Amino acid sequence: MEMTLRWYGSKFDTVTLEQIRQIPGVKGVITTLYDTKPGEVWSRERIRSLKDEVAAAGLHIAGIESVNVSDAIKTGSTEREKDIDAYIETLKNLGEEDIHLVCYNFMPVFDWTRTELARKREDGSTVLAYTQEAVDAIKPEEMFSSISQDMNGTIMPGWEPERMEKVKELFALYKDIDDEKLFSNLKYFLERIMPVCDKYDINMAIHPDDPAWSVFGLPRIIINKENILRMMKMVDNVHNGVTFCSGSYGTNLKNDLPDMIRSLKGRIHFAHVRNLKFHSPTNFEEAAHLSSDGSFDMYEIMKALYDIGFTGPIRPDHGRMIWGEKAMPGYGLYDRALGAAYLNGLWEAIDKSAHAHAACFVK
């Protein structure tokens, strides 16, 4: 595997490439052209400029997160053909610039949902958090205003102010879209883009829905083992794969994370590894990556990835805000750097244990 860190670009991220380069074991970044809109073609010139900036810092681009999928594609509206053509052109340009991994999602309206961006924990750190009671007590169009004051002056993915101004319109777009229609539209999209993915060896890694259940009545389909295996079978191409996000799948405590990983051997192209602390099945908060700080066994998650021979990029996901840092919630430097070091340590221990065990059999 390759340890990486997500980076939003020098115009948008409080974390610099120079700082990322100093995290032991991190040689690559997962990045994006953050100011592009769904349906817009990424030019080779802009992709190359981004690559050059990252390379000048002694790093490389390990993958893109995200080339966003338009609402027209997700809903199957009349504009989808134009937007899919633009998406294919972007994939072609990425492939020609030697970038071969794209993380994306197929979530309606909200890319992810949290009801708090700065819940204070006992140790004084602040974290992203979710309670179903808070969702049930608020109107969708009020979600952005309820959390915007805790964004620390940043623009968070999926919660852009101009998008949030159109929440009522977006809900109207999805009023006739249920799980089956969303699956059908996803299948259509994947079948259209697979030829360019085959040509340029681009792995499409769908990100799970977060949380892994319907929010405000919106359909959610990338939520569990059954659904993700259905997706793999409906477009049975190795380039149709997943981003295994332990924090997103893990929002549903019924999901057996190590078992899910083992069931997706060969189709996990990217991994987000993070921990959650549950107070009830629908009240959780982000935790430090350390197993004992949350509810997940991070050793077993990393071991499952090791056991299936995972060689792709991993990144520590949402970190706490610690040591007085002010950054995009979940995406500061300090706690994610600690997470990268911890996950690298787990991987080294698992690898050395496996080799020691194998050596015993040789003797």
mmCIF file of C-alpha atoms in Angstrom:
data_model
loop_
_atom_site.group_PDB
_atom_site.id
_atom_site.type_symbol
_atom_site.label_atom_id
_atom_site.label_comp_id
_atom_site.label_asym_id
_atom_site.label_seq_id
_atom_site.Cartn_x
_atom_site.Cartn_y
_atom_site.Cartn_z
ATOM 1 C CA MET A 1 0.000 0.000 0.000
ATOM 2 C CA GLU A 2 0.986 3.646 -0.315
ATOM 3 C CA MET A 3 0.287 6.129 2.471
ATOM 4 C CA THR A 4 -1.026 9.458 1.172
ATOM 5 C CA LEU A 5 -2.730 12.613 2.381
ATOM 6 C CA ARG A 6 -5.633 14.472 0.832
ATOM 7 C CA TRP A 7 -4.722 17.962 -0.375
ATOM 8 C CA TYR A 8 -7.196 20.481 -1.796
ATOM 9 C CA GLY A 9 -4.699 22.698 -3.589
ATOM 10 C CA SER A 10 -2.647 25.711 -2.577
ATOM 11 C CA LYS A 11 -5.563 28.143 -3.005
ATOM 12 C CA PHE A 12 -7.911 26.225 -0.720
ATOM 13 C CA ASP A 13 -5.933 24.121 1.766
ATOM 14 C CA THR A 14 -4.415 25.374 5.012
ATOM 15 C CA VAL A 15 -1.963 22.441 4.842
ATOM 16 C CA THR A 16 1.020 22.936 2.533
ATOM 17 C CA LEU A 17 2.804 20.429 0.332
ATOM 18 C CA GLU A 18 5.990 21.183 2.260
ATOM 19 C CA GLN A 19 4.295 20.084 5.482
ATOM 20 C CA ILE A 20 2.889 16.922 3.870
ATOM 21 C CA ARG A 21 6.356 16.031 2.567
ATOM 22 C CA GLN A 22 7.615 15.991 6.163
ATOM 23 C CA ILE A 23 5.154 13.317 7.339
ATOM 24 C CA PRO A 24 7.184 10.079 7.552
ATOM 25 C CA GLY A 25 6.137 7.575 4.910
ATOM 26 C CA VAL A 26 3.951 9.965 2.908
ATOM 27 C CA LYS A 27 5.184 10.405 -0.650
ATOM 28 C CA GLY A 28 1.904 11.016 -2.496
ATOM 29 C CA VAL A 29 -1.172 13.198 -2.318
ATOM 30 C CA ILE A 30 -4.791 12.677 -3.270
ATOM 31 C CA THR A 31 -5.872 15.927 -4.810
ATOM 32 C CA THR A 32 -8.319 17.669 -7.127
ATOM 33 C CA LEU A 33 -9.012 20.782 -9.148
ATOM 34 C CA TYR A 34 -11.209 22.096 -6.367
ATOM 35 C CA ASP A 35 -12.611 25.056 -8.265
ATOM 36 C CA THR A 36 -14.038 22.982 -11.132
ATOM 37 C CA LYS A 37 -17.752 22.263 -11.313
ATOM 38 C CA PRO A 38 -19.572 19.027 -12.177
ATOM 39 C CA GLY A 39 -19.919 18.782 -15.952
ATOM 40 C CA GLU A 40 -16.791 20.864 -16.596
ATOM 41 C CA VAL A 41 -13.878 19.359 -18.552
ATOM 42 C CA TRP A 42 -10.510 19.299 -16.795
ATOM 43 C CA SER A 43 -7.934 20.472 -19.335
ATOM 44 C CA ARG A 44 -4.580 18.741 -19.737
ATOM 45 C CA GLU A 45 -2.885 22.072 -19.073
ATOM 46 C CA ARG A 46 -4.495 22.463 -15.647
ATOM 47 C CA ILE A 47 -3.857 18.823 -14.751
ATOM 48 C CA ARG A 48 -0.212 19.145 -15.792
ATOM 49 C CA SER A 49 0.185 22.361 -13.816
ATOM 50 C CA LEU A 50 -1.156 20.608 -10.715
ATOM 51 C CA LYS A 51 1.194 17.671 -11.276
ATOM 52 C CA ASP A 52 4.169 20.003 -11.653
ATOM 53 C CA GLU A 53 3.320 21.858 -8.440
ATOM 54 C CA VAL A 54 3.094 18.598 -6.486
ATOM 55 C CA ALA A 55 6.292 17.218 -8.038
ATOM 56 C CA ALA A 56 8.195 20.417 -7.181
ATOM 57 C CA ALA A 57 7.479 19.645 -3.513
ATOM 58 C CA GLY A 58 8.977 16.150 -3.831
ATOM 59 C CA LEU A 59 5.601 14.381 -3.955
ATOM 60 C CA HIS A 60 3.423 12.827 -6.644
ATOM 61 C CA ILE A 61 -0.285 12.622 -7.365
ATOM 62 C CA ALA A 62 -1.466 9.171 -6.276
ATOM 63 C CA GLY A 63 -5.072 9.795 -7.282
ATOM 64 C CA ILE A 64 -7.870 12.293 -7.765
ATOM 65 C CA GLU A 65 -10.639 12.905 -5.251
ATOM 66 C CA SER A 66 -12.942 13.916 -6.793
ATOM 67 C CA VAL A 67 -14.057 14.390 -10.372
ATOM 68 C CA ASN A 68 -17.563 15.231 -9.245
ATOM 69 C CA VAL A 69 -20.560 13.623 -10.932
ATOM 70 C CA SER A 70 -23.275 16.071 -11.935
ATOM 71 C CA ASP A 71 -26.854 15.922 -10.696
ATOM 72 C CA ALA A 72 -27.932 15.466 -14.324
ATOM 73 C CA ILE A 73 -25.996 12.185 -14.435
ATOM 74 C CA LYS A 74 -27.316 11.044 -11.066
ATOM 75 C CA THR A 75 -30.934 11.822 -11.949
ATOM 76 C CA GLY A 76 -30.725 10.766 -15.603
ATOM 77 C CA SER A 77 -32.012 14.114 -16.867
ATOM 78 C CA THR A 78 -31.706 15.383 -20.429
ATOM 79 C CA GLU A 79 -28.356 17.031 -19.674
ATOM 80 C CA ARG A 80 -26.629 13.799 -18.696
ATOM 81 C CA GLU A 81 -25.222 12.904 -22.123
ATOM 82 C CA LYS A 82 -23.402 16.226 -22.342
ATOM 83 C CA ASP A 83 -22.073 15.832 -18.805
ATOM 84 C CA ILE A 84 -20.953 12.231 -19.366
ATOM 85 C CA ASP A 85 -19.133 13.295 -22.548
ATOM 86 C CA ALA A 86 -17.334 15.959 -20.488
ATOM 87 C CA TYR A 87 -16.522 13.378 -17.805
ATOM 88 C CA ILE A 88 -15.053 11.043 -20.437
ATOM 89 C CA GLU A 89 -12.930 13.893 -21.811
ATOM 90 C CA THR A 90 -11.647 14.597 -18.297
ATOM 91 C CA LEU A 91 -10.776 10.927 -17.757
ATOM 92 C CA LYS A 92 -8.936 10.903 -21.095
ATOM 93 C CA ASN A 93 -6.924 13.961 -20.076
ATOM 94 C CA LEU A 94 -6.096 12.423 -16.686
ATOM 95 C CA GLY A 95 -4.999 9.201 -18.357
ATOM 96 C CA GLU A 96 -2.790 11.051 -20.790
ATOM 97 C CA GLU A 97 -1.183 12.798 -17.819
ATOM 98 C CA ASP A 98 -0.475 9.379 -16.255
ATOM 99 C CA ILE A 99 -3.075 9.596 -13.459
ATOM 100 C CA HIS A 100 -4.954 6.338 -13.016
ATOM 101 C CA LEU A 101 -7.216 6.617 -9.951
ATOM 102 C CA VAL A 102 -10.422 8.610 -9.530
ATOM 103 C CA CYS A 103 -12.511 8.586 -6.355
ATOM 104 C CA TYR A 104 -16.094 9.805 -6.852
ATOM 105 C CA ASN A 105 -19.493 9.473 -5.223
ATOM 106 C CA PHE A 106 -23.083 9.015 -6.346
ATOM 107 C CA MET A 107 -24.813 10.635 -3.362
ATOM 108 C CA PRO A 108 -27.839 12.882 -3.991
ATOM 109 C CA VAL A 109 -27.721 16.524 -2.830
ATOM 110 C CA PHE A 110 -25.372 16.139 0.176
ATOM 111 C CA ASP A 111 -21.988 14.477 -0.407
ATOM 112 C CA TRP A 112 -21.889 13.693 3.304
ATOM 113 C CA THR A 113 -23.901 14.786 6.316
ATOM 114 C CA ARG A 114 -22.755 15.893 9.756
ATOM 115 C CA THR A 115 -24.795 17.829 12.287
ATOM 116 C CA GLU A 116 -21.755 19.259 14.092
ATOM 117 C CA LEU A 117 -18.344 20.275 12.765
ATOM 118 C CA ALA A 118 -16.738 21.141 16.088
ATOM 119 C CA ARG A 119 -18.076 18.890 18.853
ATOM 120 C CA LYS A 120 -15.737 19.280 21.814
ATOM 121 C CA ARG A 121 -14.348 16.058 23.269
ATOM 122 C CA GLU A 122 -13.060 15.407 26.783
ATOM 123 C CA ASP A 123 -9.450 15.973 25.691
ATOM 124 C CA GLY A 124 -10.314 19.439 24.326
ATOM 125 C CA SER A 125 -10.087 18.480 20.661
ATOM 126 C CA THR A 126 -13.007 19.149 18.327
ATOM 127 C CA VAL A 127 -14.462 16.728 15.797
ATOM 128 C CA LEU A 128 -17.165 16.193 13.214
ATOM 129 C CA ALA A 129 -20.253 14.521 14.687
ATOM 130 C CA TYR A 130 -23.723 13.282 13.746
ATOM 131 C CA THR A 131 -26.978 12.730 15.584
ATOM 132 C CA GLN A 132 -30.123 11.538 13.863
ATOM 133 C CA GLU A 133 -32.224 13.545 16.303
ATOM 134 C CA ALA A 134 -30.652 16.764 15.018
ATOM 135 C CA VAL A 135 -31.363 15.789 11.400
ATOM 136 C CA ASP A 136 -34.960 14.938 12.236
ATOM 137 C CA ALA A 137 -35.425 18.331 13.884
ATOM 138 C CA ILE A 138 -34.176 20.495 11.009
ATOM 139 C CA LYS A 139 -35.257 21.332 7.478
ATOM 140 C CA PRO A 140 -32.801 20.381 4.699
ATOM 141 C CA GLU A 141 -32.435 23.982 3.559
ATOM 142 C CA GLU A 142 -31.348 24.947 7.083
ATOM 143 C CA MET A 143 -28.514 22.410 7.308
ATOM 144 C CA PHE A 144 -25.837 24.648 5.801
ATOM 145 C CA SER A 145 -26.555 27.643 8.020
ATOM 146 C CA SER A 146 -26.548 25.406 11.088
ATOM 147 C CA ILE A 147 -22.931 24.296 10.529
ATOM 148 C CA SER A 148 -21.375 27.019 8.340
ATOM 149 C CA GLN A 149 -20.061 29.039 11.290
ATOM 150 C CA ASP A 150 -17.790 26.104 12.202
ATOM 151 C CA MET A 151 -16.110 25.786 8.774
ATOM 152 C CA ASN A 152 -13.214 28.028 9.890
ATOM 153 C CA GLY A 153 -13.539 30.165 6.782
ATOM 154 C CA THR A 154 -13.028 27.232 4.420
ATOM 155 C CA ILE A 155 -15.230 25.812 1.670
ATOM 156 C CA MET A 156 -16.092 22.214 2.423
ATOM 157 C CA PRO A 157 -16.603 19.646 -0.368
ATOM 158 C CA GLY A 158 -20.257 19.118 -1.184
ATOM 159 C CA TRP A 159 -21.281 22.098 0.951
ATOM 160 C CA GLU A 160 -20.346 24.954 -1.362
ATOM 161 C CA PRO A 161 -22.489 28.031 -0.524
ATOM 162 C CA GLU A 162 -23.748 28.418 -4.101
ATOM 163 C CA ARG A 163 -24.880 24.781 -4.076
ATOM 164 C CA MET A 164 -26.552 25.086 -0.687
ATOM 165 C CA GLU A 165 -28.534 28.084 -1.930
ATOM 166 C CA LYS A 166 -30.275 25.704 -4.327
ATOM 167 C CA VAL A 167 -31.130 22.928 -1.856
ATOM 168 C CA LYS A 168 -34.881 23.153 -2.507
ATOM 169 C CA GLU A 169 -34.282 22.913 -6.262
ATOM 170 C CA LEU A 170 -31.967 19.943 -5.746
ATOM 171 C CA PHE A 171 -34.549 18.115 -3.658
ATOM 172 C CA ALA A 172 -37.103 18.722 -6.411
ATOM 173 C CA LEU A 173 -34.706 17.137 -8.929
ATOM 174 C CA TYR A 174 -34.567 13.958 -6.859
ATOM 175 C CA LYS A 175 -38.252 13.723 -5.889
ATOM 176 C CA ASP A 176 -38.894 10.790 -8.270
ATOM 177 C CA ILE A 177 -35.501 9.093 -7.759
ATOM 178 C CA ASP A 178 -35.549 6.003 -5.564
ATOM 179 C CA ASP A 179 -32.811 3.440 -4.925
ATOM 180 C CA GLU A 180 -33.603 1.454 -8.080
ATOM 181 C CA LYS A 181 -33.525 4.511 -10.348
ATOM 182 C CA LEU A 182 -30.284 5.667 -8.765
ATOM 183 C CA PHE A 183 -28.754 2.216 -9.330
ATOM 184 C CA SER A 184 -29.943 2.321 -12.944
ATOM 185 C CA ASN A 185 -28.411 5.746 -13.518
ATOM 186 C CA LEU A 186 -25.149 4.639 -11.919
ATOM 187 C CA LYS A 187 -25.054 1.590 -14.204
ATOM 188 C CA TYR A 188 -25.622 3.764 -17.268
ATOM 189 C CA PHE A 189 -22.832 6.144 -16.227
ATOM 190 C CA LEU A 190 -20.356 3.335 -15.568
ATOM 191 C CA GLU A 191 -21.099 1.539 -18.828
ATOM 192 C CA ARG A 192 -20.492 4.776 -20.729
ATOM 193 C CA ILE A 193 -17.144 5.531 -19.082
ATOM 194 C CA MET A 194 -15.641 2.035 -18.883
ATOM 195 C CA PRO A 195 -14.182 2.107 -22.442
ATOM 196 C CA VAL A 196 -12.028 5.147 -21.643
ATOM 197 C CA CYS A 197 -11.107 3.607 -18.268
ATOM 198 C CA ASP A 198 -10.010 0.434 -20.068
ATOM 199 C CA LYS A 199 -7.972 2.407 -22.606
ATOM 200 C CA TYR A 200 -6.111 4.474 -20.008
ATOM 201 C CA ASP A 201 -6.170 1.974 -17.112
ATOM 202 C CA ILE A 202 -8.154 4.311 -14.860
ATOM 203 C CA ASN A 203 -9.583 2.792 -11.704
ATOM 204 C CA MET A 204 -12.911 4.320 -10.723
ATOM 205 C CA ALA A 205 -13.308 4.024 -6.953
ATOM 206 C CA ILE A 206 -16.798 4.886 -5.733
ATOM 207 C CA HIS A 207 -17.004 6.370 -2.252
ATOM 208 C CA PRO A 208 -19.715 5.031 0.071
ATOM 209 C CA ASP A 209 -22.630 7.147 1.224
ATOM 210 C CA ASP A 210 -22.119 8.892 4.534
ATOM 211 C CA PRO A 211 -23.950 8.089 6.722
ATOM 212 C CA ALA A 212 -24.946 4.690 5.383
ATOM 213 C CA TRP A 213 -28.693 5.267 5.497
ATOM 214 C CA SER A 214 -31.254 7.625 3.979
ATOM 215 C CA VAL A 215 -31.039 11.242 5.129
ATOM 216 C CA PHE A 216 -34.059 13.526 4.583
ATOM 217 C CA GLY A 217 -35.664 10.711 2.565
ATOM 218 C CA LEU A 218 -32.968 10.806 -0.139
ATOM 219 C CA PRO A 219 -31.926 7.495 -1.708
ATOM 220 C CA ARG A 220 -28.674 5.946 -0.514
ATOM 221 C CA ILE A 221 -27.267 2.923 -2.357
ATOM 222 C CA ILE A 222 -23.530 2.521 -1.611
ATOM 223 C CA ILE A 223 -24.117 1.549 1.998
ATOM 224 C CA ASN A 224 -23.412 -2.151 2.642
ATOM 225 C CA LYS A 225 -21.875 -5.379 1.353
ATOM 226 C CA GLU A 226 -24.991 -6.489 -0.525
ATOM 227 C CA ASN A 227 -25.307 -3.257 -2.472
ATOM 228 C CA ILE A 228 -21.641 -2.869 -3.300
ATOM 229 C CA LEU A 229 -21.444 -6.447 -4.590
ATOM 230 C CA ARG A 230 -24.519 -5.721 -6.693
ATOM 231 C CA MET A 231 -22.711 -2.737 -8.167
ATOM 232 C CA MET A 232 -19.618 -4.831 -8.945
ATOM 233 C CA LYS A 233 -21.712 -7.433 -10.743
ATOM 234 C CA MET A 234 -23.875 -5.019 -12.726
ATOM 235 C CA VAL A 235 -20.758 -3.577 -14.398
ATOM 236 C CA ASP A 236 -18.272 -6.420 -14.062
ATOM 237 C CA ASN A 237 -15.068 -4.633 -14.966
ATOM 238 C CA VAL A 238 -11.959 -4.467 -12.787
ATOM 239 C CA HIS A 239 -11.858 -0.696 -13.321
ATOM 240 C CA ASN A 240 -15.264 -0.450 -11.631
ATOM 241 C CA GLY A 241 -14.109 -0.541 -8.035
ATOM 242 C CA VAL A 242 -14.506 1.055 -4.653
ATOM 243 C CA THR A 243 -12.981 3.444 -2.216
ATOM 244 C CA PHE A 244 -13.216 1.487 1.007
ATOM 245 C CA CYS A 245 -13.965 4.124 3.631
ATOM 246 C CA SER A 246 -14.090 2.567 7.086
ATOM 247 C CA GLY A 247 -15.710 5.674 8.536
ATOM 248 C CA SER A 248 -18.551 5.813 6.011
ATOM 249 C CA TYR A 249 -19.408 2.107 5.900
ATOM 250 C CA GLY A 250 -18.780 2.026 9.630
ATOM 251 C CA THR A 251 -21.565 4.508 10.368
ATOM 252 C CA ASN A 252 -23.839 1.461 10.189
ATOM 253 C CA LEU A 253 -22.737 -0.824 13.021
ATOM 254 C CA LYS A 254 -24.253 -3.811 11.196
ATOM 255 C CA ASN A 255 -21.488 -3.580 8.584
ATOM 256 C CA ASP A 256 -18.636 -6.018 9.308
ATOM 257 C CA LEU A 257 -15.750 -3.949 7.957
ATOM 258 C CA PRO A 258 -12.999 -6.635 7.740
ATOM 259 C CA ASP A 259 -15.475 -9.048 6.117
ATOM 260 C CA MET A 260 -16.502 -6.413 3.581
ATOM 261 C CA ILE A 261 -12.859 -5.780 2.697
ATOM 262 C CA ARG A 262 -12.210 -9.480 2.126
ATOM 263 C CA SER A 263 -15.329 -9.798 -0.040
ATOM 264 C CA LEU A 264 -14.024 -7.037 -2.348
ATOM 265 C CA LYS A 265 -10.585 -8.464 -3.111
ATOM 266 C CA GLY A 266 -9.282 -7.031 -6.358
ATOM 267 C CA ARG A 267 -11.882 -4.268 -6.505
ATOM 268 C CA ILE A 268 -10.706 -1.974 -3.707
ATOM 269 C CA HIS A 269 -8.652 0.668 -5.491
ATOM 270 C CA PHE A 270 -8.363 3.203 -2.674
ATOM 271 C CA ALA A 271 -8.890 3.210 1.097
ATOM 272 C CA HIS A 272 -9.884 5.843 3.630
ATOM 273 C CA VAL A 273 -9.094 4.545 7.095
ATOM 274 C CA ARG A 274 -10.535 6.324 10.114
ATOM 275 C CA ASN A 275 -12.206 5.637 13.432
ATOM 276 C CA LEU A 276 -15.570 6.608 14.924
ATOM 277 C CA LYS A 277 -16.784 6.731 18.504
ATOM 278 C CA PHE A 278 -20.428 5.729 18.984
ATOM 279 C CA HIS A 279 -22.672 6.917 21.800
ATOM 280 C CA SER A 280 -25.689 5.213 20.213
ATOM 281 C CA PRO A 281 -26.236 3.650 16.764
ATOM 282 C CA THR A 282 -27.234 7.067 15.390
ATOM 283 C CA ASN A 283 -25.050 9.325 17.540
ATOM 284 C CA PHE A 284 -21.373 9.179 16.644
ATOM 285 C CA GLU A 285 -18.329 11.383 16.404
ATOM 286 C CA GLU A 286 -14.975 11.206 14.661
ATOM 287 C CA ALA A 287 -12.194 9.824 16.837
ATOM 288 C CA ALA A 288 -8.420 9.633 16.723
ATOM 289 C CA HIS A 289 -7.206 6.814 14.495
ATOM 290 C CA LEU A 290 -6.026 4.789 17.503
ATOM 291 C CA SER A 291 -8.337 1.793 18.028
ATOM 292 C CA SER A 292 -8.874 2.463 21.729
ATOM 293 C CA ASP A 293 -10.049 6.023 21.059
ATOM 294 C CA GLY A 294 -13.060 4.867 19.055
ATOM 295 C CA SER A 295 -15.289 1.905 18.287
ATOM 296 C CA PHE A 296 -13.370 0.193 15.461
ATOM 297 C CA ASP A 297 -10.517 -2.331 15.572
ATOM 298 C CA MET A 298 -8.104 -0.537 13.282
ATOM 299 C CA TYR A 299 -5.640 -3.428 13.399
ATOM 300 C CA GLU A 300 -8.240 -5.806 11.949
ATOM 301 C CA ILE A 301 -9.192 -3.299 9.243
ATOM 302 C CA MET A 302 -5.563 -2.859 8.173
ATOM 303 C CA LYS A 303 -4.923 -6.607 8.420
ATOM 304 C CA ALA A 304 -7.874 -7.333 6.134
ATOM 305 C CA LEU A 305 -6.432 -4.911 3.556
ATOM 306 C CA TYR A 306 -3.038 -6.606 3.932
ATOM 307 C CA ASP A 307 -4.544 -10.088 3.610
ATOM 308 C CA ILE A 308 -6.219 -9.293 0.270
ATOM 309 C CA GLY A 309 -2.927 -7.977 -1.116
ATOM 310 C CA PHE A 310 -4.066 -4.354 -1.285
ATOM 311 C CA THR A 311 -1.409 -2.235 -3.030
ATOM 312 C CA GLY A 312 -3.269 1.020 -3.662
ATOM 313 C CA PRO A 313 -3.232 4.354 -1.864
ATOM 314 C CA ILE A 314 -4.485 4.692 1.696
ATOM 315 C CA ARG A 315 -5.103 7.976 3.416
ATOM 316 C CA PRO A 316 -5.914 8.777 7.021
ATOM 317 C CA ASP A 317 -9.352 10.323 6.891
ATOM 318 C CA HIS A 318 -11.042 12.935 9.050
ATOM 319 C CA GLY A 319 -8.806 14.053 11.861
ATOM 320 C CA ARG A 320 -9.552 15.949 15.040
ATOM 321 C CA MET A 321 -8.708 19.619 15.418
ATOM 322 C CA ILE A 322 -5.888 19.562 17.989
ATOM 323 C CA TRP A 323 -3.136 21.832 19.336
ATOM 324 C CA GLY A 324 -5.032 25.010 18.453
ATOM 325 C CA GLU A 325 -5.075 24.372 14.717
ATOM 326 C CA LYS A 326 -7.675 26.187 12.597
ATOM 327 C CA ALA A 327 -8.370 24.379 9.330
ATOM 328 C CA MET A 328 -11.081 22.806 7.228
ATOM 329 C CA PRO A 329 -12.914 20.597 9.766
ATOM 330 C CA GLY A 330 -11.556 17.064 9.510
ATOM 331 C CA TYR A 331 -8.675 18.138 7.274
ATOM 332 C CA GLY A 332 -6.071 19.742 9.475
ATOM 333 C CA LEU A 333 -2.436 18.688 9.478
ATOM 334 C CA TYR A 334 -1.633 17.473 12.958
ATOM 335 C CA ASP A 335 -4.106 14.699 13.688
ATOM 336 C CA ARG A 336 -4.009 13.339 10.145
ATOM 337 C CA ALA A 337 -0.199 13.217 10.366
ATOM 338 C CA LEU A 338 -0.548 11.239 13.606
ATOM 339 C CA GLY A 339 -3.035 8.985 11.823
ATOM 340 C CA ALA A 340 -0.671 8.353 8.911
ATOM 341 C CA ALA A 341 2.125 7.415 11.312
ATOM 342 C CA TYR A 342 -0.164 5.091 13.281
ATOM 343 C CA LEU A 343 -1.519 3.336 10.191
ATOM 344 C CA ASN A 344 1.988 2.932 8.798
ATOM 345 C CA GLY A 345 3.014 1.405 12.126
ATOM 346 C CA LEU A 346 0.146 -1.073 12.028
ATOM 347 C CA TRP A 347 1.038 -2.046 8.460
ATOM 348 C CA GLU A 348 4.693 -2.579 9.346
ATOM 349 C CA ALA A 349 3.764 -4.758 12.323
ATOM 350 C CA ILE A 350 1.330 -6.826 10.234
ATOM 351 C CA ASP A 351 3.890 -7.240 7.460
ATOM 352 C CA LYS A 352 6.718 -8.284 9.798
ATOM 353 C CA SER A 353 4.428 -10.696 11.630
ATOM 354 C CA ALA A 354 3.375 -12.280 8.340
ATOM 355 C CA HIS A 355 6.969 -12.722 7.216
ATOM 356 C CA ALA A 356 8.009 -14.141 10.598
ATOM 357 C CA HIS A 357 5.124 -16.600 10.437
ATOM 358 C CA ALA A 358 6.117 -17.646 6.922
ATOM 359 C CA ALA A 359 9.751 -18.111 8.006
ATOM 360 C CA CYS A 360 8.647 -20.540 10.732
ATOM 361 C CA PHE A 361 7.082 -22.785 8.093
ATOM 362 C CA VAL A 362 10.250 -22.644 5.935
ATOM 363 C CA LYS A 363 12.327 -23.881 8.866
#
